[in-house]
């Protein structure tokens, strides 16, 4: 795939105006307003269509040996500009992004506050102006005042060291326990039906923000950040984690003149917008210089999820050369450009200590003969120690990329490591899949060789828990996916409607909750530049029609449209790649029926429709599906009938 060149047309209206008591920043369509309130304590309000979404919310930055930013705040100057430009990502959910916004730069004595207003989103960030070689950020203040009766979707985890894989608690803000802490994104639903999602973008060399409730019974979500580790030791699972044993009294050590992360609020009365926007990407730092035409998003055959439990083979299956050759054969058969060698191919702590049962050089040679490349798993602590020599060796041998795991932190050191690894991997032409990591903040715009991030309670949890429910999997497109790509790892072929204690927790050959077509729909609905075929080759081969879909479903798209959406209830989405459209649909545990009109098809053209849908008995037997083919044109309708916890996919190929 050739690199997509950014064709940019910028239309600016620039104005400077004198001191003002308040500064009201308005979206291009005039519906969304963020008002900066200077004074003894800097704060802001957020309004949409004259509805107050955030009451005066205090913000500040506390730096060592400096007056706090935001205290006794007196505005010196305000500049405004309007921008409209086209962004062309290397890969993603659309070929072109219309990046239209109004930008305010509010100047204070030693710092500035930048506010960017999109239609349906508002963001702010601090900018340091002092040219100091070292600054210690002691803390930040970010107190977001919502309404007492607002409901929030809140992934609670009261520690800074976690894998960022949680269900969403859905409760009124004041029903949460004081000091409950959540990682981002979170979603707040108002009584009037409006949603406000909170996340951040462009977190570079700085800790990620979490939110917690204060001690007092007030509907305020307070920003909280991990302090910089003073000591880390190997620990956790097989000593893969770098566990924190002490922390300094500051959250970041940095330079004086720099921009800080964007705090982002996405505001919508349309649930579909939450599942289909690019605000984090738009706010992120622009693409690094250099050629990224070598970046190839694609599907990858995965070994670890089903525990290498092959059947019908004439060799002992496991972490060995024969097993991986079998996976390479299946990757070629399923038109997947990659296979992963997950945990076990090397010594873990030493990436140059090879497992004698795995001949990596032979697998590289064999893969090349089948047009399949290898992605190697590694723990981030080991990669930090051996990054340059190991990446150089990977490039020399023809390895395609790395799956980097077990970060389990998002303090300044961990977030800086993501950027360091991405930069080095770009130099060695290696793609990256970050696991055990917090949500994306747009780093894949700067380094398009980052193809995916985990940061989601995904299919792997079916091996040991019952938490990957139908409710969860229909929530995450509206919340977690708002931040960017997510490696949920779909494709489970053992499907059940059993829930809770009855759900079969099988480590070696896991089950998934919901229908088989639900797993297929995830390939269309879930965004990611690297999508796993998680189950065993033998399971896919049992169902040639399922395998036919998996052969051709893309991971990078030209266009994306949400056709129907209701958070936690159902999502119907259409994505285009080349001359084909793909439709994916998913619902909660209630049956879902709808008629979908194909108005988005090209007028006067015929399309061959291939439809995989829940079978008539899928409510009882979730593996049951039916396949039909027919010809459709613009304006035709599809009658969609989804079983409980069901799914549907449609492939529409233009008939030449």
XYZ file of C-alpha atoms in Angstrom:
656
model
C 0.000 0.000 0.000
C 1.399 3.327 -0.986
C 1.647 6.032 1.624
C -1.293 8.382 1.489
C -0.072 11.918 0.963
C -1.654 14.674 3.017
C -3.243 17.228 0.712
C -3.898 20.206 2.922
C -5.947 23.310 2.250
C -6.073 25.589 5.256
C -8.488 28.461 5.452
C -7.697 30.709 8.406
C -9.430 33.623 9.940
C -6.976 35.028 12.456
C -7.885 37.638 15.020
C -6.206 39.086 18.088
C -8.119 40.991 20.681
C -7.380 42.694 23.918
C -7.944 41.538 27.467
C -11.346 40.146 28.262
C -12.839 39.005 31.506
C -14.100 35.803 29.902
C -13.219 34.158 26.589
C -15.977 32.224 24.852
C -14.719 29.684 22.327
C -17.309 28.513 19.805
C -17.460 25.516 17.471
C -17.639 26.117 13.702
C -21.389 25.407 13.694
C -21.936 27.608 16.763
C -23.621 24.886 18.842
C -20.817 24.078 21.303
C -19.228 26.710 23.563
C -16.342 26.505 26.007
C -15.947 29.639 28.100
C -12.624 30.343 29.821
C -13.142 32.076 33.176
C -10.006 33.839 34.500
C -9.632 35.184 38.011
C -8.438 33.913 41.353
C -8.861 30.343 40.063
C -8.967 29.633 36.335
C -11.981 27.556 35.299
C -14.163 26.875 32.281
C -17.727 25.956 31.413
C -19.047 23.825 28.564
C -22.404 24.425 26.887
C -24.207 22.757 23.983
C -27.247 24.418 22.437
C -27.592 26.562 25.585
C -27.498 23.497 27.843
C -24.826 23.603 30.541
C -22.843 20.369 30.318
C -20.047 21.336 32.699
C -20.483 23.875 35.446
C -17.432 26.068 36.251
C -14.625 23.491 36.326
C -11.299 24.445 37.916
C -8.027 23.709 36.136
C -4.439 24.428 37.173
C -0.838 23.231 36.820
C 1.452 23.096 39.837
C 5.168 23.343 39.018
C 8.007 23.208 41.497
C 9.470 26.609 42.397
C 6.988 28.439 40.139
C 3.655 30.149 40.708
C 0.842 27.745 39.871
C -0.654 28.134 36.415
C -4.308 29.041 36.691
C -3.990 30.822 40.052
C -4.726 34.553 39.964
C -5.078 34.146 36.218
C -4.993 37.364 34.231
C -5.310 37.153 30.457
C -2.687 39.063 28.455
C -3.813 38.360 24.893
C -6.140 36.118 22.909
C -5.588 34.874 19.341
C -8.168 32.983 17.328
C -7.908 31.146 14.019
C -10.299 29.039 11.948
C -8.888 26.031 10.114
C -10.283 23.603 7.570
C -7.991 21.005 6.093
C -8.008 17.442 4.805
C -5.976 14.745 6.579
C -5.106 11.516 4.751
C -4.134 8.750 7.192
C -1.831 5.941 6.085
C -4.523 3.535 7.322
C -7.693 3.763 9.349
C -11.466 3.948 9.074
C -11.513 6.461 6.221
C -9.147 7.683 3.529
C -9.750 11.333 4.292
C -10.636 13.220 7.457
C -12.113 16.701 7.279
C -10.275 18.512 10.070
C -12.323 21.656 10.723
C -12.033 23.646 13.928
C -11.660 27.011 15.584
C -8.634 27.506 17.784
C -8.107 29.989 20.618
C -4.727 30.713 22.182
C -5.304 32.391 25.544
C -2.053 33.946 26.759
C -1.087 34.394 30.402
C 2.261 35.519 31.840
C 4.363 32.327 31.698
C 1.952 29.954 30.043
C -0.938 29.715 27.616
C -4.167 27.780 27.458
C -5.059 26.519 24.006
C -8.688 25.674 23.250
C -9.779 23.855 20.115
C -13.443 23.665 19.132
C -14.810 21.126 16.666
C -18.410 20.478 15.843
C -19.333 18.076 18.673
C -16.014 18.230 20.534
C -14.008 20.636 22.664
C -10.436 20.287 23.888
C -7.940 22.309 25.888
C -4.266 21.990 26.738
C -1.587 23.875 28.617
C 1.450 25.346 26.874
C 4.624 26.245 28.748
C 6.501 29.273 27.410
C 9.617 29.407 29.605
C 12.747 28.042 27.970
C 13.912 26.003 30.964
C 15.943 22.817 30.613
C 14.087 21.113 33.449
C 10.675 21.554 35.021
C 9.069 19.352 37.652
C 5.284 19.129 37.364
C 4.117 18.438 40.904
C 0.473 17.934 40.022
C -2.467 19.156 37.961
C -5.955 20.254 38.835
C -8.807 19.191 36.576
C -12.166 19.238 38.361
C -15.014 18.508 35.971
C -18.395 19.475 37.461
C -21.292 17.457 36.067
C -24.924 17.196 37.184
C -25.823 15.069 40.206
C -28.220 12.906 38.196
C -25.894 12.283 35.260
C -25.131 8.618 34.608
C -21.609 7.500 33.818
C -19.955 4.517 32.142
C -16.926 4.138 34.382
C -14.142 1.453 34.200
C -13.197 1.415 37.895
C -9.718 0.345 38.931
C -8.262 1.916 42.041
C -4.625 1.555 41.105
C -2.229 3.084 38.602
C -0.778 -0.364 37.856
C -3.290 -2.376 35.878
C -3.826 -3.834 32.411
C -6.638 -1.378 31.524
C -9.072 -4.222 30.881
C -12.332 -3.618 32.743
C -16.070 -3.727 32.296
C -17.964 -0.439 32.429
C -19.982 0.194 35.547
C -23.136 2.087 34.623
C -24.405 4.179 37.515
C -25.315 7.721 38.547
C -22.195 9.720 39.332
C -23.127 10.038 42.993
C -23.700 6.283 43.272
C -19.994 5.648 42.764
C -17.838 5.280 45.823
C -15.779 8.318 46.851
C -12.214 8.011 45.590
C -13.211 5.417 42.968
C -10.710 5.859 40.136
C -11.212 5.180 36.445
C -8.985 5.197 33.419
C -10.151 6.913 30.236
C -12.275 7.105 28.180
C -15.373 7.481 30.305
C -18.843 8.403 29.122
C -21.432 10.551 30.893
C -25.086 10.337 29.878
C -27.368 13.222 30.805
C -31.073 13.043 31.544
C -31.802 14.997 28.354
C -30.141 12.269 26.262
C -26.889 14.119 25.509
C -23.625 12.247 25.993
C -20.289 13.700 27.058
C -17.267 11.450 26.578
C -14.025 12.382 28.339
C -10.613 11.294 27.125
C -7.264 12.827 26.115
C -4.937 13.070 23.141
C -1.257 13.621 22.387
C 0.044 12.283 25.704
C 3.769 12.510 24.970
C 6.387 12.200 27.711
C 3.686 12.742 30.312
C 1.448 10.530 32.459
C -2.064 9.611 31.355
C -4.983 11.118 33.199
C -7.353 9.108 35.389
C -10.520 10.399 37.021
C -11.860 9.891 40.521
C -14.667 11.110 42.720
C -13.789 13.450 45.577
C -14.365 12.667 49.245
C -17.387 14.974 49.318
C -20.709 13.950 47.819
C -20.471 16.180 44.764
C -20.786 15.258 41.059
C -17.211 16.231 40.319
C -14.755 14.052 38.458
C -11.205 14.957 39.471
C -8.119 14.362 37.371
C -5.416 12.268 38.999
C -2.003 11.259 37.635
C 0.595 8.693 38.634
C 3.809 10.119 40.033
C 7.095 9.304 38.319
C 8.541 5.957 39.489
C 11.765 6.208 41.473
C 12.355 2.467 41.426
C 11.003 -0.427 39.375
C 11.677 -4.152 39.638
C 10.743 -7.138 37.508
C 7.566 -8.726 38.816
C 4.034 -9.803 37.993
C 3.342 -12.515 35.448
C 6.637 -14.377 34.935
C 8.433 -11.153 35.969
C 7.377 -9.529 32.682
C 6.064 -6.368 34.370
C 8.228 -3.517 35.596
C 6.527 -3.025 38.957
C 6.862 0.261 40.815
C 8.519 0.094 44.230
C 8.767 3.819 44.879
C 7.671 7.124 43.392
C 8.960 10.697 43.411
C 6.787 13.589 44.582
C 6.104 14.837 41.034
C 4.108 13.523 38.081
C 6.503 14.596 35.313
C 10.044 15.814 34.736
C 10.135 17.755 31.497
C 11.280 20.960 29.780
C 9.803 24.411 30.213
C 8.718 25.228 26.658
C 6.355 22.512 25.512
C 2.744 21.571 24.876
C 0.929 19.277 27.300
C -1.787 16.702 26.535
C -5.151 17.672 25.171
C -8.153 17.060 27.466
C -11.021 16.174 25.164
C -14.808 16.293 25.584
C -16.922 14.709 22.846
C -20.518 15.906 22.964
C -23.271 14.146 21.073
C -27.001 13.664 20.892
C -26.349 11.047 18.207
C -24.988 7.781 19.618
C -23.503 6.949 16.229
C -21.054 9.849 16.460
C -19.462 8.232 19.513
C -18.696 5.123 17.446
C -17.452 7.020 14.407
C -15.240 10.051 14.955
C -11.570 10.997 14.618
C -11.127 13.655 17.299
C -8.223 11.958 19.107
C -6.410 11.457 15.798
C -7.095 15.057 14.745
C -5.598 16.399 17.986
C -2.509 14.200 17.886
C 0.887 15.316 16.657
C 1.201 15.151 12.888
C 2.929 12.273 11.131
C 6.651 11.937 11.711
C 8.876 12.682 8.760
C 9.946 9.726 6.692
C 8.455 7.124 4.401
C 5.691 4.933 5.865
C 4.651 3.325 2.574
C 6.015 0.018 3.911
C 3.313 -0.131 6.622
C 0.877 -2.918 5.753
C -2.182 -3.295 7.987
C -3.749 -6.732 7.844
C -5.099 -9.816 9.558
C -2.884 -12.063 11.647
C -3.262 -15.702 12.625
C -2.856 -16.005 16.397
C -1.505 -19.005 18.302
C -1.884 -18.227 22.028
C -5.667 -17.841 22.479
C -6.531 -21.465 21.669
C -3.358 -22.747 23.378
C -1.820 -24.276 20.224
C -4.453 -27.081 20.558
C -4.357 -28.253 16.955
C -6.256 -31.318 15.805
C -5.927 -33.537 12.760
C -2.176 -33.031 12.372
C 0.613 -35.629 12.242
C 2.929 -33.874 14.709
C 2.884 -32.986 18.403
C 1.270 -29.550 18.566
C 2.813 -26.880 20.768
C 5.374 -24.109 20.698
C 7.514 -25.669 18.007
C 8.519 -25.281 14.381
C 6.018 -27.807 12.970
C 3.094 -26.061 14.671
C 4.093 -22.666 13.369
C 4.510 -24.002 9.839
C 0.924 -25.210 10.140
C -0.117 -21.697 11.171
C 1.785 -20.248 8.218
C -0.080 -22.620 5.894
C -3.380 -21.443 7.336
C -2.362 -17.787 7.089
C -1.733 -18.274 3.374
C -5.044 -20.126 3.032
C -6.972 -17.388 4.846
C -5.162 -14.600 2.975
C -3.661 -13.281 6.212
C -0.286 -11.598 5.716
C 0.955 -12.363 9.243
C 1.213 -14.937 12.005
C 2.171 -14.169 15.597
C 4.730 -16.105 17.592
C 3.395 -15.311 21.041
C 4.901 -15.976 24.460
C 7.275 -18.945 24.451
C 9.269 -18.523 21.269
C 12.092 -16.883 23.280
C 13.296 -16.746 26.863
C 11.094 -13.739 27.640
C 13.581 -11.751 29.704
C 16.279 -12.205 27.046
C 14.983 -11.782 23.510
C 18.121 -13.341 22.055
C 17.623 -16.559 24.053
C 15.714 -18.703 21.577
C 13.498 -21.661 22.385
C 15.360 -24.595 20.792
C 12.016 -26.057 19.690
C 11.325 -23.006 17.488
C 13.559 -22.453 14.449
C 12.743 -18.810 13.738
C 15.070 -18.611 10.736
C 13.367 -21.607 9.140
C 9.941 -20.109 9.830
C 11.005 -16.835 8.199
C 12.173 -18.794 5.145
C 9.016 -20.918 5.038
C 6.788 -17.901 5.545
C 8.475 -16.075 2.694
C 7.641 -18.980 0.387
C 3.974 -18.544 1.363
C 3.982 -14.706 1.393
C 3.430 -14.710 5.169
C 5.523 -12.709 7.644
C 6.192 -13.160 11.352
C 5.260 -10.870 14.228
C 7.132 -11.619 17.453
C 5.772 -11.204 20.972
C 7.940 -9.583 23.657
C 7.584 -8.070 27.117
C 8.215 -4.336 27.226
C 10.854 -4.564 29.985
C 12.981 -6.891 27.882
C 12.525 -4.750 24.790
C 13.575 -1.622 26.685
C 16.862 -3.284 27.577
C 17.573 -4.726 24.126
C 15.641 -2.450 21.795
C 18.243 -1.291 19.292
C 20.121 -4.586 18.731
C 16.934 -6.658 18.749
C 15.053 -4.420 16.330
C 18.088 -4.286 14.071
C 18.204 -8.085 14.015
C 14.476 -8.283 13.308
C 14.830 -5.996 10.314
C 17.856 -7.899 9.043
C 16.004 -11.220 9.245
C 12.780 -9.924 7.721
C 10.523 -9.912 10.790
C 7.430 -7.764 10.124
C 6.668 -6.456 13.590
C 6.447 -6.832 17.345
C 3.607 -7.391 19.791
C 4.830 -5.602 22.920
C 3.135 -6.658 26.145
C 2.722 -6.123 29.899
C 3.170 -2.361 30.214
C 0.456 -2.331 32.894
C 1.211 1.325 33.705
C 0.642 4.730 32.157
C 2.932 6.984 34.192
C 5.396 9.279 32.439
C 8.068 6.601 31.977
C 5.653 4.098 30.473
C 4.065 6.644 28.132
C 7.484 7.874 27.013
C 8.500 4.271 26.290
C 5.635 3.922 23.800
C 6.982 6.824 21.789
C 10.586 5.627 22.027
C 9.604 2.167 20.810
C 7.478 3.557 17.988
C 10.298 5.814 16.795
C 12.859 3.013 16.867
C 10.471 0.557 15.204
C 9.826 3.084 12.424
C 13.554 3.330 11.766
C 13.778 -0.465 11.507
C 10.527 -0.745 9.517
C 8.709 -2.789 12.146
C 5.011 -2.570 12.915
C 3.804 -2.567 16.530
C 0.855 -3.969 18.456
C 0.844 -2.654 22.040
C -0.701 -4.962 24.665
C -1.261 -4.595 28.379
C -1.362 -0.881 27.655
C -3.693 2.052 28.278
C -6.000 3.526 25.648
C -4.517 5.149 22.523
C -3.973 8.906 22.533
C -3.176 9.353 18.835
C 0.465 8.235 18.746
C -0.419 6.125 15.691
C -0.863 9.379 13.754
C 2.738 10.362 14.451
C 3.918 6.781 13.911
C 1.534 4.914 11.557
C 3.576 1.751 12.112
C 1.571 1.359 15.353
C -1.234 -0.839 14.047
C -3.139 -1.567 17.229
C -3.452 -1.195 20.989
C -5.163 -3.421 23.504
C -6.472 -1.416 26.482
C -9.780 -3.284 26.345
C -11.426 -6.219 28.098
C -11.252 -8.480 25.079
C -11.704 -12.080 24.010
C -8.662 -13.333 25.898
C -10.611 -12.921 29.149
C -12.968 -15.705 28.045
C -10.204 -18.129 28.979
C -10.640 -17.440 32.701
C -13.679 -15.218 33.301
C -17.321 -14.578 32.365
C -16.865 -10.801 32.006
C -16.815 -10.472 28.210
C -20.587 -10.222 28.062
C -22.918 -9.161 25.278
C -23.557 -5.949 27.223
C -19.827 -5.216 27.349
C -19.102 -5.951 23.699
C -21.884 -3.618 22.518
C -20.694 -0.828 24.856
C -17.038 -0.685 23.832
C -17.568 0.666 20.272
C -19.130 3.770 21.846
C -16.568 4.265 24.655
C -13.177 2.569 24.310
C -13.129 2.771 20.500
C -13.670 6.526 20.724
C -9.983 6.724 21.707
C -8.790 4.783 18.675
C -7.899 1.276 17.457
C -8.388 -1.669 19.823
C -7.061 -5.202 19.678
C -10.122 -7.071 20.965
C -9.010 -10.264 19.145
C -12.303 -11.495 17.617
C -13.004 -14.719 15.767
C -13.981 -17.246 18.469
C -15.747 -20.261 16.960
C -17.049 -21.904 20.148
C -20.090 -19.845 20.998
C -22.539 -20.007 23.882
C -25.413 -18.123 25.471
C -24.425 -19.332 28.936
C -23.621 -16.432 31.246
C -22.310 -15.774 34.733
C -21.358 -18.876 36.704
C -22.688 -21.094 33.922
C -20.303 -19.664 31.329
C -17.690 -22.373 30.567
C -14.238 -21.026 31.408
C -11.921 -23.145 29.289
C -8.326 -21.978 29.017
C -7.152 -24.106 26.091
C -10.179 -23.835 23.773
C -12.158 -20.810 24.977
C -15.814 -20.036 24.393
C -17.310 -16.648 23.577
C -20.659 -15.215 24.660
C -23.147 -14.640 21.873
C -23.589 -15.986 18.376
C -21.015 -16.926 15.790
C -22.134 -14.095 13.527
C -21.491 -11.713 16.432
C -17.808 -12.659 16.252
C -17.841 -11.967 12.496
C -19.492 -8.579 13.008
C -16.602 -7.497 15.220
C -14.277 -7.521 12.202
C -16.419 -4.761 10.674
C -17.455 -2.848 13.795
C -14.155 -2.848 15.736
C -11.354 -0.625 14.451
C -7.807 -1.945 14.268
C -4.955 -2.051 11.765
C -4.051 -5.565 12.921
C -6.976 -7.947 13.477
C -6.509 -11.427 14.888
C -7.908 -14.684 13.635
C -7.927 -15.935 17.191
C -9.149 -19.499 16.925
C -7.671 -22.727 15.596
C -7.255 -23.288 11.864
C -9.269 -26.520 12.181
C -12.240 -24.579 13.604
C -12.355 -22.187 10.661
C -11.891 -24.991 8.135
C -15.022 -26.679 9.474
C -17.033 -23.707 8.178
C -15.904 -22.815 4.624
C -18.464 -20.004 4.359
C -17.127 -18.397 7.548
C -13.582 -18.747 6.274
C -14.625 -17.144 2.993
C -15.711 -14.002 4.873
C -12.500 -13.898 6.914
C -10.378 -14.165 3.771
C -11.645 -10.922 2.346
C -12.735 -8.641 5.200
C -10.302 -5.675 5.270
C -8.807 -3.950 8.313
C -8.300 -0.526 6.712
C -11.141 1.334 5.061
C -11.921 4.101 2.587
C -15.144 5.244 4.238
C -17.205 4.532 7.359
C -20.889 5.229 8.030
C -22.980 4.478 11.113
C -26.440 3.443 9.933
C -28.171 2.770 13.264
C -26.852 3.095 16.797
C -27.995 3.062 20.394
C -25.321 2.723 23.043
C -25.478 -0.598 24.858
C -28.327 -1.769 22.598
C -27.295 -2.119 18.963
C -24.891 -0.852 16.314
C -25.156 -1.129 12.516
C -22.193 0.192 10.547
C -21.124 0.206 6.894
C -17.509 0.458 5.785
C -16.172 0.726 2.248
C -12.928 -0.660 0.844
C -12.285 -0.356 -2.872
C -15.459 -1.293 -4.742
C -16.946 -3.263 -1.851
C -19.054 -2.316 1.140
C -19.179 -4.306 4.360
C -22.023 -4.030 6.847
C -21.691 -5.221 10.439
C -24.441 -5.364 13.044
C -24.472 -6.367 16.697
C -26.999 -6.143 19.537
C -27.492 -6.805 23.250
C -29.260 -9.848 24.737
C -32.592 -8.792 23.242
C -33.493 -9.845 19.718
C -33.077 -7.005 17.231
C -34.953 -6.639 13.962
C -34.720 -3.729 11.571
C -35.058 -2.879 7.905
C -31.958 -1.327 6.414
C -32.263 0.713 3.241
C -29.189 0.610 1.008
C -29.229 4.300 0.111
C -25.458 4.626 0.387
C -24.785 2.432 -2.663
C -23.803 3.990 -5.987
C -26.831 4.863 -8.107
C -27.405 2.728 -11.162
C -24.957 0.006 -10.139
C -25.612 -3.602 -9.189
C -24.030 -5.228 -6.165
C -23.605 -8.891 -5.325
C -24.693 -9.245 -1.694
C -23.267 -12.024 0.487
C -25.075 -12.204 3.834
C -24.023 -14.114 6.944
C -26.758 -13.921 9.577
C -27.907 -15.662 12.741
C -29.747 -18.883 11.966
C -33.339 -19.580 12.942
C -32.115 -21.549 15.961
C -29.333 -19.171 17.021
C -31.211 -18.177 20.200
C -30.660 -21.733 21.451
C -27.700 -22.807 19.357
C -25.503 -19.721 18.885
C -23.234 -21.419 16.331
C -26.224 -21.611 13.978
C -25.921 -19.252 11.018
C -27.246 -18.985 7.498
C -25.642 -17.717 4.331
C -27.465 -16.308 1.332
C -26.448 -14.413 -1.774
C -28.488 -12.078 -3.951
C -28.207 -8.990 -6.153
C -29.139 -5.550 -4.795
C -29.163 -1.946 -6.011
C -29.367 1.450 -4.362
C -32.666 1.874 -2.542
C -33.206 -1.842 -1.906
C -33.775 -2.903 1.692
C -32.317 -5.637 3.859
C -34.435 -7.201 6.566
C -32.025 -7.771 9.465
C -32.955 -10.245 12.191
C -30.412 -10.679 14.961
C -30.772 -13.330 17.647
C -30.160 -12.417 21.264
C -26.494 -11.412 21.623
C -26.403 -11.784 17.868
C -24.688 -10.419 14.820
C -24.800 -10.065 11.066
C -22.355 -9.219 8.292
C -22.967 -8.322 4.659
C -20.443 -8.039 1.844
C -21.578 -5.931 -1.117
C -19.386 -6.305 -4.200
C -19.837 -3.954 -7.138
C -20.766 -5.976 -10.231
C -18.654 -4.763 -13.137
